[in-house]
CSV table of C-alpha atoms and ligand atoms in Angstrom, one decimal:
chain,number,residue,atom,x,y,z
I,1386,UNK,CA,0.0,0.0,0.0
I,1387,UNK,CA,2.5,2.5,-1.2
I,1388,UNK,CA,0.2,5.4,-1.2
I,1389,UNK,CA,-1.0,5.4,2.4
I,1390,UNK,CA,1.1,7.5,4.6
I,1391,UNK,CA,-1.1,8.7,7.4
I,1392,UNK,CA,-4.3,6.8,7.9
I,1393,UNK,CA,-6.0,9.7,9.7
I,1394,UNK,CA,-5.7,11.9,6.6
I,1395,UNK,CA,-6.6,9.2,4.2
I,1396,UNK,CA,-4.5,8.4,1.1
I,1397,UNK,CA,-4.8,7.0,-2.3
I,1398,UNK,CA,-4.5,3.2,-2.3
I,1399,UNK,CA,-1.9,3.2,-5.0
I,1400,UNK,CA,-0.4,5.1,-7.8
I,1401,UNK,CA,-3.1,4.6,-10.3
I,1402,UNK,CA,-5.5,5.9,-7.6
I,1403,UNK,CA,-3.8,9.2,-7.5
I,1404,UNK,CA,-3.5,9.5,-11.3
I,1405,UNK,CA,-7.2,8.7,-11.7
I,1406,UNK,CA,-8.3,11.1,-9.0
I,1407,UNK,CA,-6.1,13.9,-10.3
I,1408,UNK,CA,-7.2,13.3,-13.9
I,1409,UNK,CA,-10.8,13.2,-12.6
I,1410,UNK,CA,-10.2,16.6,-11.0
I,1411,UNK,CA,-8.7,17.9,-14.3
I,1412,UNK,CA,-11.3,16.5,-16.6
I,1413,UNK,CA,-14.6,18.2,-16.2
I,1414,UNK,CA,-16.7,21.1,-17.4
I,1415,UNK,CA,-13.5,22.8,-18.3
I,1416,UNK,CA,-12.8,20.4,-21.1
I,1417,UNK,CA,-16.2,20.0,-22.5
I,1418,UNK,CA,-18.1,23.1,-21.7
I,1419,UNK,CA,-15.5,25.8,-21.2
I,1420,UNK,CA,-12.8,24.9,-23.7
I,1421,UNK,CA,-15.1,25.0,-26.8
I,1422,UNK,CA,-16.6,28.4,-26.1
I,1423,UNK,CA,-13.2,29.8,-25.2
I,1424,UNK,CA,-11.9,28.6,-28.5
I,1425,UNK,CA,-14.8,30.3,-30.2
I,1426,UNK,CA,-14.4,33.6,-28.3
I,1427,UNK,CA,-10.6,33.4,-29.0
I,1428,UNK,CA,-10.9,33.0,-32.7
I,1429,UNK,CA,-10.4,29.3,-33.4
I,1430,UNK,CA,-7.2,27.5,-34.2
I,1431,UNK,CA,-4.8,30.2,-32.9
I,1432,UNK,CA,-6.4,29.9,-29.5
I,1433,UNK,CA,-5.9,26.1,-29.6
I,1434,UNK,CA,-2.3,26.4,-30.5
I,1435,UNK,CA,-1.7,28.8,-27.6
I,1436,UNK,CA,-3.6,26.6,-25.2
I,1437,UNK,CA,-1.5,23.6,-26.2
I,1438,UNK,CA,1.7,25.6,-25.8
I,1439,UNK,CA,0.7,26.8,-22.3
I,1440,UNK,CA,-0.2,23.3,-21.2
I,1441,UNK,CA,2.9,21.6,-22.3
I,1442,UNK,CA,5.5,24.3,-21.8
I,1443,UNK,CA,4.4,26.1,-18.7
I,1444,UNK,CA,1.6,24.1,-16.9
I,1445,UNK,CA,3.5,20.8,-17.0
I,1446,UNK,CA,6.4,22.2,-14.9
I,1447,UNK,CA,4.0,24.0,-12.5
I,1448,UNK,CA,2.1,20.8,-12.1
I,1449,UNK,CA,5.2,18.9,-11.1
I,1450,UNK,CA,6.0,21.6,-8.6
I,1451,UNK,CA,2.6,21.5,-7.0
I,1452,UNK,CA,2.6,17.7,-6.6
I,1453,UNK,CA,6.2,17.7,-5.3
I,1454,UNK,CA,5.3,20.4,-2.7
I,1455,UNK,CA,2.3,18.4,-1.6
I,1456,UNK,CA,4.2,15.1,-1.3
I,1457,UNK,CA,7.2,16.6,0.4
I,1458,UNK,CA,5.1,18.3,3.1
I,1459,UNK,CA,2.2,16.0,3.3
I,1460,UNK,CA,0.0,19.0,4.0
I,1461,UNK,CA,-2.9,21.0,2.6
I,1462,UNK,CA,-2.4,24.0,0.2
I,1463,UNK,CA,-1.8,26.5,3.1
I,1464,UNK,CA,0.0,24.4,5.6
I,1465,UNK,CA,2.4,23.0,3.0
I,1466,UNK,CA,4.3,26.3,2.9
I,1467,UNK,CA,4.6,26.6,6.6
I,1468,UNK,CA,5.7,23.0,6.9
I,1469,UNK,CA,8.4,23.7,4.3
I,1470,UNK,CA,9.7,26.5,6.5
I,1471,UNK,CA,8.3,29.5,4.7
I,1472,UNK,CA,5.3,30.7,6.7
I,1473,UNK,CA,4.9,33.9,4.8
I,1474,UNK,CA,4.2,31.9,1.7
I,1475,UNK,CA,1.1,30.4,3.3
I,1476,UNK,CA,-0.6,33.5,2.0
I,1477,UNK,CA,-0.2,32.0,-1.5
I,1478,UNK,CA,-2.1,28.9,-0.2
I,1479,UNK,CA,-4.8,31.2,1.1
I,1480,UNK,CA,-5.1,32.8,-2.3
I,1481,UNK,CA,-5.6,29.3,-3.6
I,1482,UNK,CA,-8.3,28.5,-1.1
I,1483,UNK,CA,-10.1,31.7,-2.0
I,1484,UNK,CA,-9.8,30.9,-5.7
I,1485,UNK,CA,-11.1,27.4,-5.2
I,1486,UNK,CA,-14.1,28.8,-3.3
I,1487,UNK,CA,-14.9,31.3,-6.1
I,1488,UNK,CA,-14.5,28.7,-8.9
I,1489,UNK,CA,-16.7,26.1,-7.1
I,1490,UNK,CA,-19.4,28.7,-6.5
I,1491,UNK,CA,-20.1,29.2,-10.3
I,1492,UNK,CA,-18.9,25.7,-11.4
I,1493,UNK,CA,-21.7,24.2,-9.3
I,1494,UNK,CA,-24.3,26.3,-11.1
I,1495,UNK,CA,-23.1,25.1,-14.5
I,1496,UNK,CA,-22.9,21.5,-13.2
I,1497,UNK,CA,-26.6,22.0,-12.3
I,1498,UNK,CA,-27.3,22.9,-16.0
I,1499,UNK,CA,-25.6,19.6,-17.1
I,1500,UNK,CA,-27.8,17.7,-14.7
I,1501,UNK,CA,-30.9,19.4,-15.9
I,1502,UNK,CA,-29.9,18.7,-19.5
I,1503,UNK,CA,-29.5,15.0,-18.8
I,1504,UNK,CA,-33.1,14.8,-17.6
I,1505,UNK,CA,-34.4,16.9,-20.5
I,1506,UNK,CA,-32.5,14.8,-23.1
I,1507,UNK,CA,-33.9,11.5,-21.8
I,1508,UNK,CA,-37.3,13.2,-22.0
I,1509,UNK,CA,-36.6,14.0,-25.7
I,1510,UNK,CA,-36.7,17.8,-25.2
I,1511,UNK,CA,-34.4,18.6,-28.1
I,1512,UNK,CA,-35.8,22.1,-28.4
I,1513,UNK,CA,-34.0,23.0,-25.2
I,1514,UNK,CA,-31.0,24.1,-27.3
I,1515,UNK,CA,-33.0,27.0,-28.6
I,1516,UNK,CA,-34.6,27.7,-25.2
I,1517,UNK,CA,-31.3,27.7,-23.3
I,1518,UNK,CA,-31.8,31.4,-22.2
I,1519,UNK,CA,-35.1,30.5,-20.7
I,1520,UNK,CA,-33.7,27.4,-19.0
I,1521,UNK,CA,-30.9,29.3,-17.2
I,1522,UNK,CA,-33.2,32.1,-16.4
I,1523,UNK,CA,-35.5,29.7,-14.5
I,1524,UNK,CA,-33.8,30.2,-11.1
I,1525,UNK,CA,-36.2,28.0,-9.1
I,1526,UNK,CA,-35.3,25.0,-11.3
I,1527,UNK,CA,-31.6,25.9,-11.2
I,1528,UNK,CA,-31.7,26.2,-7.5
I,1529,UNK,CA,-33.0,22.6,-7.3
I,1530,UNK,CA,-30.4,21.2,-9.7
I,1531,UNK,CA,-27.4,22.9,-8.2
I,1532,UNK,CA,-28.4,22.1,-4.6
I,1533,UNK,CA,-28.6,18.4,-5.6
I,1534,UNK,CA,-25.1,18.8,-7.1
I,1535,UNK,CA,-23.6,20.4,-4.0
I,1536,UNK,CA,-25.1,17.9,-1.6
I,1537,UNK,CA,-23.7,15.0,-3.6
I,1538,UNK,CA,-20.3,16.7,-3.7
I,1539,UNK,CA,-20.4,17.3,0.1
I,1540,UNK,CA,-21.4,13.7,0.7
I,1541,UNK,CA,-18.4,12.3,-1.3
I,1542,UNK,CA,-15.9,14.7,0.2
I,1543,UNK,CA,-17.2,13.9,3.7
I,1544,UNK,CA,-16.3,10.2,3.1
I,1545,UNK,CA,-12.7,11.0,2.7
I,1546,UNK,CA,-10.3,10.8,-0.3
I,1547,UNK,CA,-9.9,7.2,-1.3
I,1548,UNK,CA,-13.5,6.0,-0.6
I,1549,UNK,CA,-15.4,8.3,-2.8
I,1550,UNK,CA,-13.2,9.9,-5.4
I,1551,UNK,CA,-11.2,6.9,-6.6
I,1552,UNK,CA,-14.1,4.5,-7.1
I,1553,UNK,CA,-16.2,6.9,-9.2
I,1554,UNK,CA,-13.3,7.9,-11.5
I,1555,UNK,CA,-12.4,4.3,-12.4
I,1556,UNK,CA,-15.5,3.5,-14.3
I,1557,UNK,CA,-16.9,6.8,-15.4
I,1558,UNK,CA,-13.9,8.5,-17.0
I,1559,UNK,CA,-13.2,5.8,-19.5
I,1560,UNK,CA,-17.0,5.7,-20.4
I,1561,UNK,CA,-16.9,9.4,-21.0
I,1562,UNK,CA,-13.9,9.1,-23.3
I,1563,UNK,CA,-15.5,6.4,-25.3
I,1564,UNK,CA,-18.7,8.4,-25.7
I,1565,UNK,CA,-16.9,11.6,-26.8
I,1566,UNK,CA,-14.8,9.6,-29.3
I,1567,UNK,CA,-17.9,8.1,-30.8
I,1568,UNK,CA,-19.7,11.4,-31.0
I,1569,UNK,CA,-16.6,12.9,-32.6
I,1570,UNK,CA,-16.6,10.2,-35.2
I,1571,UNK,CA,-20.3,10.9,-35.8
I,1572,UNK,CA,-19.8,14.6,-36.0
I,1573,UNK,CA,-17.2,14.3,-38.7
I,1574,UNK,CA,-19.7,12.5,-40.9
I,1575,UNK,CA,-22.0,15.5,-40.9
I,1576,UNK,CA,-22.2,17.8,-43.9
I,1577,UNK,CA,-20.1,21.0,-43.5
I,1578,UNK,CA,-18.2,19.5,-40.6
I,1579,UNK,CA,-14.9,20.0,-42.5
I,1580,UNK,CA,-15.2,23.7,-42.2
I,1581,UNK,CA,-15.5,23.3,-38.4
I,1582,UNK,CA,-12.3,21.2,-38.4
I,1583,UNK,CA,-10.5,23.8,-40.4
I,1584,UNK,CA,-11.6,26.6,-38.1
I,1585,UNK,CA,-10.5,24.5,-35.2
I,1586,UNK,CA,-7.2,23.3,-36.5
I,1587,UNK,CA,-5.8,26.0,-38.9
I,1588,UNK,CA,-4.6,28.9,-36.8
I,1589,UNK,CA,-5.2,32.5,-38.0
I,1590,UNK,CA,-2.3,34.1,-36.3
I,1591,UNK,CA,-3.8,37.6,-36.7
I,1592,UNK,CA,-6.3,36.4,-34.1
I,1593,UNK,CA,-3.5,36.4,-31.4
I,1594,UNK,CA,-3.7,39.3,-29.0
I,1595,UNK,CA,-2.7,39.6,-25.4
I,1596,UNK,CA,-6.3,39.2,-24.4
I,1597,UNK,CA,-6.6,35.8,-26.2
I,1598,UNK,CA,-3.3,34.7,-24.8
I,1599,UNK,CA,-4.6,35.6,-21.4
I,1600,UNK,CA,-7.7,33.6,-22.1
I,1601,UNK,CA,-5.7,30.6,-23.3
I,1602,UNK,CA,-3.4,30.7,-20.3
I,1603,UNK,CA,-6.4,30.9,-17.9
I,1604,UNK,CA,-8.0,28.0,-19.7
I,1605,UNK,CA,-4.9,25.9,-19.5
I,1606,UNK,CA,-4.7,26.4,-15.7
I,1607,UNK,CA,-8.4,25.9,-15.2
I,1608,UNK,CA,-8.5,22.7,-17.2
I,1609,UNK,CA,-5.5,21.2,-15.4
I,1610,UNK,CA,-6.8,22.2,-12.0
I,1611,UNK,CA,-3.7,24.1,-11.5
I,1612,UNK,CA,-2.6,27.3,-9.7
I,1613,UNK,CA,-4.6,27.1,-6.5
I,1614,UNK,CA,-3.1,24.2,-4.6
I,1615,UNK,CA,-5.5,21.5,-5.6
I,1616,UNK,CA,-2.6,19.4,-6.7
I,1617,UNK,CA,-0.6,20.3,-3.6
I,1618,UNK,CA,-3.5,18.9,-1.6
I,1619,UNK,CA,-3.8,15.8,-3.8
I,1620,UNK,CA,0.0,15.5,-3.9
I,1621,UNK,CA,-0.1,15.2,-0.1
I,1622,UNK,CA,-1.8,11.9,-0.5
I,1623,UNK,CA,0.8,10.5,-2.9
I,1624,UNK,CA,3.4,7.9,-1.8
I,1625,UNK,CA,7.2,8.4,-1.9
I,1626,UNK,CA,7.6,5.5,-4.3
I,1627,UNK,CA,5.5,7.1,-6.9
I,1628,UNK,CA,7.0,8.7,-10.0
I,1629,UNK,CA,5.9,12.3,-10.1
I,1630,UNK,CA,7.0,12.8,-13.7
I,1631,UNK,CA,5.1,9.9,-15.2
I,1632,UNK,CA,2.1,10.6,-13.1
I,1633,UNK,CA,1.8,14.2,-14.1
I,1634,UNK,CA,2.5,13.3,-17.7
I,1635,UNK,CA,-0.5,10.9,-17.7
I,1636,UNK,CA,-2.8,13.5,-16.1
I,1637,UNK,CA,-1.7,16.1,-18.6
I,1638,UNK,CA,-2.2,13.9,-21.6
I,1639,UNK,CA,-5.6,12.7,-20.5
I,1640,UNK,CA,-6.9,16.2,-19.8
I,1641,UNK,CA,-5.5,17.8,-22.9
I,1642,UNK,CA,-6.6,14.8,-25.0
I,1643,UNK,CA,-10.2,14.9,-23.8
I,1644,UNK,CA,-10.4,18.7,-24.3
I,1645,UNK,CA,-9.0,18.4,-27.8
I,1646,UNK,CA,-11.4,15.7,-28.9
I,1647,UNK,CA,-14.3,17.5,-27.3
I,1648,UNK,CA,-13.4,20.7,-29.2
I,1649,UNK,CA,-13.1,18.8,-32.5
I,1650,UNK,CA,-16.5,17.3,-32.0
I,1651,UNK,CA,-18.1,20.6,-31.0
I,1652,UNK,CA,-16.8,22.6,-34.0
I,1653,UNK,CA,-17.8,19.9,-36.4
I,1654,UNK,CA,-21.4,20.1,-35.0
I,1655,UNK,CA,-21.4,23.9,-34.8
I,1656,UNK,CA,-20.5,24.3,-38.5
I,1657,UNK,CA,-22.7,21.5,-39.7
I,1658,UNK,CA,-25.6,23.1,-38.0
I,1659,UNK,CA,-24.7,26.5,-39.5
I,1660,UNK,CA,-24.3,28.0,-36.0
I,1661,UNK,CA,-20.8,29.5,-36.5
I,1662,UNK,CA,-20.1,33.1,-35.6
I,1663,UNK,CA,-23.1,33.4,-33.3
I,1664,UNK,CA,-20.9,34.0,-30.2
I,1665,UNK,CA,-22.6,31.4,-28.1
I,1666,UNK,CA,-20.4,32.2,-25.1
I,1667,UNK,CA,-21.1,30.0,-22.0
I,1668,UNK,CA,-24.1,28.5,-23.7
I,1669,UNK,CA,-22.3,27.0,-26.7
I,1670,UNK,CA,-22.5,23.3,-25.9
I,1671,UNK,CA,-25.9,23.7,-24.5
I,1672,UNK,CA,-27.3,25.3,-27.5
I,1673,UNK,CA,-25.5,23.1,-30.1
I,1674,UNK,CA,-25.6,19.6,-28.7
I,1675,UNK,CA,-29.4,19.0,-28.4
I,1676,UNK,CA,-29.8,19.6,-32.1
I,1677,UNK,CA,-26.9,17.1,-32.7
I,1678,UNK,CA,-28.6,14.5,-30.6
I,1679,UNK,CA,-31.9,15.1,-32.4
I,1680,UNK,CA,-30.2,14.4,-35.7
I,1681,UNK,CA,-29.1,10.9,-34.4
I,1682,UNK,CA,-32.7,9.9,-34.2
I,1683,UNK,CA,-35.7,10.2,-31.9
I,1684,UNK,CA,-34.9,7.2,-29.6
I,1685,UNK,CA,-31.2,6.7,-29.9
I,1686,UNK,CA,-30.7,10.5,-29.7
I,1687,UNK,CA,-32.5,10.6,-26.4
I,1688,UNK,CA,-30.5,7.8,-25.0
I,1689,UNK,CA,-27.1,9.1,-26.2
I,1690,UNK,CA,-27.9,12.7,-25.3
I,1691,UNK,CA,-29.1,11.7,-21.8
I,1692,UNK,CA,-26.0,9.6,-21.2
I,1693,UNK,CA,-23.8,12.3,-22.5
I,1694,UNK,CA,-25.0,14.8,-19.9
I,1695,UNK,CA,-25.0,12.1,-17.2
I,1696,UNK,CA,-21.4,11.4,-17.8
I,1697,UNK,CA,-20.6,15.1,-18.1
I,1698,UNK,CA,-22.3,15.6,-14.7
I,1699,UNK,CA,-20.1,12.8,-13.3
I,1700,UNK,CA,-17.0,14.4,-14.8
I,1701,UNK,CA,-18.0,17.7,-13.2
I,1702,UNK,CA,-18.5,15.8,-9.9
I,1703,UNK,CA,-15.0,14.5,-9.7
I,1704,UNK,CA,-13.9,18.2,-10.3
I,1705,UNK,CA,-16.2,19.8,-7.7
I,1706,UNK,CA,-15.0,17.2,-5.2
I,1707,UNK,CA,-11.4,18.3,-5.7
I,1708,UNK,CA,-12.4,22.0,-5.5
I,1709,UNK,CA,-14.2,21.4,-2.2
I,1710,UNK,CA,-11.3,19.3,-0.9
I,1711,UNK,CA,-8.9,22.2,-0.9
I,1712,UNK,CA,-10.7,24.5,1.6
I,1713,UNK,CA,-11.8,21.5,3.6
I,1714,UNK,CA,-8.3,20.0,3.9
I,1715,UNK,CA,-7.0,23.4,4.9
I,1716,UNK,CA,-9.6,23.9,7.7
I,1717,UNK,CA,-9.4,20.3,9.0
I,1718,UNK,CA,-5.6,20.3,9.1
I,1719,UNK,CA,-5.0,23.7,10.4
I,1720,UNK,CA,-7.8,24.1,12.9
I,1721,UNK,CA,-8.2,20.4,13.9
I,1722,UNK,CA,-11.9,20.3,13.5
I,1723,UNK,CA,-14.1,17.4,12.6
I,1724,UNK,CA,-14.0,16.7,8.9
I,1725,UNK,CA,-17.7,15.8,8.5
I,1726,UNK,CA,-19.1,19.0,10.0
I,1727,UNK,CA,-16.5,21.2,8.2
I,1728,UNK,CA,-17.4,19.7,4.8
I,1729,UNK,CA,-21.1,20.6,5.3
I,1730,UNK,CA,-20.5,24.1,6.5
I,1731,UNK,CA,-17.9,25.0,3.8
I,1732,UNK,CA,-20.0,23.3,1.1
I,1733,UNK,CA,-23.2,25.1,2.0
I,1734,UNK,CA,-21.4,28.4,2.3
I,1735,UNK,CA,-20.0,28.0,-1.2
I,1736,UNK,CA,-23.5,27.1,-2.4
I,1737,UNK,CA,-24.8,30.4,-1.1
I,1738,UNK,CA,-22.0,32.3,-2.7
I,1739,UNK,CA,-23.1,30.7,-6.0
I,1740,UNK,CA,-26.6,32.1,-5.8
I,1741,UNK,CA,-25.8,35.5,-7.4
I,1742,UNK,CA,-24.2,33.6,-10.3
I,1743,UNK,CA,-27.5,31.7,-10.7
I,1744,UNK,CA,-29.6,34.9,-10.5
I,1745,UNK,CA,-27.3,36.7,-13.0
I,1746,UNK,CA,-28.7,34.9,-16.0
I,1747,UNK,CA,-31.6,37.3,-16.6
I,1748,UNK,CA,-33.4,37.0,-13.3
I,1749,UNK,CA,-31.9,39.9,-11.4
I,1750,UNK,CA,-30.6,42.8,-13.5
I,1751,UNK,CA,-28.0,43.9,-10.9
I,1752,UNK,CA,-26.2,40.5,-11.2
I,1753,UNK,CA,-26.9,40.1,-15.0
I,1754,UNK,CA,-25.2,43.3,-15.8
I,1755,UNK,CA,-22.7,43.3,-13.0
I,1756,UNK,CA,-19.6,45.1,-14.3
I,1757,UNK,CA,-18.4,47.0,-17.3
I,1758,UNK,CA,-14.8,46.3,-18.4
I,1759,UNK,CA,-12.9,49.0,-20.3
I,1760,UNK,CA,-12.1,46.5,-23.0
I,1761,UNK,CA,-15.6,45.4,-23.9
I,1762,UNK,CA,-18.9,47.0,-25.0
I,1763,UNK,CA,-21.4,45.2,-22.9
I,1764,UNK,CA,-21.4,44.7,-19.2
I,1765,UNK,CA,-20.7,41.1,-18.0
I,1766,UNK,CA,-22.7,39.1,-15.5
I,1767,UNK,CA,-21.7,38.2,-12.0
I,1768,UNK,CA,-20.8,34.7,-13.0
I,1769,UNK,CA,-18.6,35.9,-15.9
I,1770,UNK,CA,-16.9,38.4,-13.6
I,1771,UNK,CA,-16.1,35.7,-11.0
I,1772,UNK,CA,-14.9,33.4,-13.7
I,1773,UNK,CA,-12.6,36.1,-15.1
I,1774,UNK,CA,-11.2,36.9,-11.7
I,1775,UNK,CA,-10.8,33.4,-10.4
I,1776,UNK,CA,-9.9,31.3,-13.4
I,1777,UNK,CA,-8.2,33.8,-15.8
I,1778,UNK,CA,-6.5,36.0,-13.2
I,1779,UNK,CA,-5.9,34.2,-9.9
I,1780,UNK,CA,-5.0,30.8,-11.3
I,1781,UNK,CA,-2.1,32.1,-13.6
I,1782,UNK,CA,-1.1,34.4,-10.7
I,1783,UNK,CA,-1.0,31.4,-8.5
I,1784,UNK,CA,1.0,29.5,-11.1
I,1785,UNK,CA,3.4,32.4,-11.3
I,1786,UNK,CA,3.9,32.5,-7.5
I,1787,UNK,CA,4.2,28.7,-7.3
I,1788,UNK,CA,7.0,28.8,-9.9
I,1789,UNK,CA,8.8,31.6,-8.1
I,1790,UNK,CA,8.4,29.8,-4.8
I,1791,UNK,CA,9.6,26.5,-6.1
I,1792,UNK,CA,12.6,27.7,-8.0
I,1793,UNK,CA,13.8,30.5,-5.9
I,1794,UNK,CA,12.5,30.1,-2.3
I,1795,UNK,CA,12.3,26.3,-1.8
I,1796,UNK,CA,15.0,26.2,-4.5
I,1797,UNK,CA,15.4,24.1,-7.6
I,1798,UNK,CA,17.8,21.7,-6.0
I,1799,UNK,CA,15.3,20.7,-3.3
I,1800,UNK,CA,12.5,20.4,-5.8
I,1801,UNK,CA,14.8,18.2,-7.9
I,1802,UNK,CA,15.6,16.0,-4.9
I,1803,UNK,CA,11.9,15.5,-4.1
I,1804,UNK,CA,11.1,14.4,-7.6
I,1805,UNK,CA,14.1,12.2,-7.7
I,1806,UNK,CA,12.6,10.0,-5.0
I,1807,UNK,CA,10.7,7.7,-7.2
I,1808,UNK,CA,12.4,9.0,-10.4
I,1809,UNK,CA,16.2,8.8,-10.0
I,1810,UNK,CA,18.0,10.6,-12.8
I,1811,UNK,CA,15.4,13.3,-13.1
I,1812,UNK,CA,17.9,16.1,-12.5
I,1813,UNK,CA,20.1,15.0,-15.4
I,1814,UNK,CA,17.3,14.3,-17.8
I,1815,UNK,CA,16.2,16.7,-20.5
I,1816,UNK,CA,12.8,17.0,-18.9
I,1817,UNK,CA,14.4,17.7,-15.5
I,1818,UNK,CA,16.6,20.4,-16.9
I,1819,UNK,CA,13.8,22.0,-18.8
I,1820,UNK,CA,11.5,21.9,-15.8
I,1821,UNK,CA,13.9,23.7,-13.6
I,1822,UNK,CA,14.6,26.3,-16.4
I,1823,UNK,CA,10.9,26.8,-16.9
I,1824,UNK,CA,10.2,27.3,-13.2
I,1825,UNK,CA,13.1,29.6,-12.8
I,1826,UNK,CA,12.7,31.9,-15.8
I,1827,UNK,CA,10.2,31.0,-18.4
I,1828,UNK,CA,7.0,30.6,-16.3
I,1829,UNK,CA,7.6,33.7,-14.1
I,1830,UNK,CA,8.3,35.8,-17.1
I,1831,UNK,CA,5.5,34.7,-19.4
I,1832,UNK,CA,2.8,34.3,-16.8
I,1833,UNK,CA,3.8,37.5,-15.0
I,1834,UNK,CA,3.9,39.7,-18.1
I,1835,UNK,CA,0.7,38.4,-19.8
I,1836,UNK,CA,-1.2,38.8,-16.5
I,1837,UNK,CA,0.0,42.4,-15.9
I,1838,UNK,CA,-0.5,43.6,-19.4
I,1839,UNK,CA,-4.0,42.2,-19.7
I,1840,UNK,CA,-5.2,43.3,-16.3
I,1841,UNK,CA,-4.1,46.8,-17.1
I,1842,UNK,CA,-5.9,46.9,-20.5
I,1843,UNK,CA,-9.0,44.8,-19.6
I,1844,UNK,CA,-9.8,46.3,-16.3
I,1845,UNK,CA,-8.1,49.7,-16.3
I,1846,UNK,CA,-8.0,50.7,-19.9
I,1847,UNK,CA,-4.2,51.2,-19.9
I,1848,UNK,CA,-2.7,49.9,-23.1
I,1849,UNK,CA,1.0,49.1,-23.2
I,1850,UNK,CA,2.6,47.3,-26.1
I,1851,UNK,CA,-0.6,47.9,-28.1
I,1852,UNK,CA,-2.5,45.3,-26.1
W,2687,LIG,N1,-10.2,21.2,-14.0
W,2687,LIG,C1,-11.6,21.2,-13.8
W,2687,LIG,C2,-12.3,21.3,-15.1
W,2687,LIG,O1,-11.7,21.3,-16.1
W,2687,LIG,C3,-12.1,22.3,-12.8
W,2687,LIG,C4,-11.3,22.2,-11.6
W,2687,LIG,C5,-11.3,21.3,-10.6
W,2687,LIG,C6,-10.3,23.1,-11.2
W,2687,LIG,N2,-10.4,21.5,-9.6
W,2687,LIG,C7,-9.8,22.7,-9.9
W,2687,LIG,C8,-9.9,24.3,-11.7
W,2687,LIG,C9,-8.8,23.4,-9.3
W,2687,LIG,C10,-8.9,25.0,-11.0
W,2687,LIG,C11,-8.4,24.5,-9.9
W,2687,LIG,O2,-13.5,21.2,-15.2
């Protein structure tokens, strides 16, 4: 039982348990809901290229750093820094806890949509795609779906790490992959699909701006569950014999692979239905997919559509579990309170925080037109604002600080030593050398500059470098 280090905190039963749970955290609404509409907002193929570059070149090193910090210290996202002898840096962990709380508050609302869509697809309500606005504006219904979702999340987290998270991931993740692959194959047979594939795969480099780079960077962190200590927390449950490099590689490839396939499928459907250029925003998959399921046939379409949203809901569940685990592990470790009660209090608090996101889809004007950025014409909703703050700004900021911390404060050599337990020779390998270089220079420079430049232009209207 290599993975279990401290039975009172729980632990993964073995290496594959950690990889599955971390991949379960990574794969979620970010891959299937968020990625396609971000690609669409970001101008297609150019966004995809930037996203892939961020994932492989910057997020991969940051991911290893998070897991190594977690395993070294055996602590939660906040306590890890104190344990490592750098108490001041626990503020970074606190930023992570706050970010996780913010993300979960809106994520849970979208997860509720997925649940609602599952029921509606089984019922054969294919018109729901055109009625998406009315669906999300029906707050009573959304309140029901998202409370169901939060209660299930709380229930799983309350049971502890290995009991709930591992078991669910093992069956459902592969099922989701098979279903998306089949849908992708089907989507490519549709008339006009090829234009979607071209839009998705052939980059128009004129579409690259600082704002799209910022979006791609945020998306990469969001999709990989990175930049807020979720993987510090999960890493704290990993055994010393495990190989951090191969584990993180598997998580990365699974997550990016699923996003990539989901994107391909989506744009084939979008173009074959003639819906391109409509700026679907956060509603993209919900407006496009019902029509695609309808085209499969009245009965089969219901079954496949229903299962698709059931599996999407489960993928979201393994992600909400990891988001809730971060603040809970922090409170339980640091304040030595009972896990069960903490989970309920924190979970319900986050649920309440999500209510303005729910009401900001047409129900309450104040939340629907919440802020006006200098860079855009229309005001954005409460949910979009929280999403911009938490996922596009705080996650890369967290990634920036984690890189600086690992390379310069904890120091590259100590990081290397930790990874070498379970992977001797890491320091001399090409990956090892690149990782240290990326954490020292590349990640701080790129993440730092894109974040600063975009925040100035997007929120303050100050344009440097023509951004
Ligand atoms: N990665 C998940 C998704 O793509 C969302 C998520 C779960 C997350 N845990 C996280 C994002 C931690 C950031 C940080 O749906």
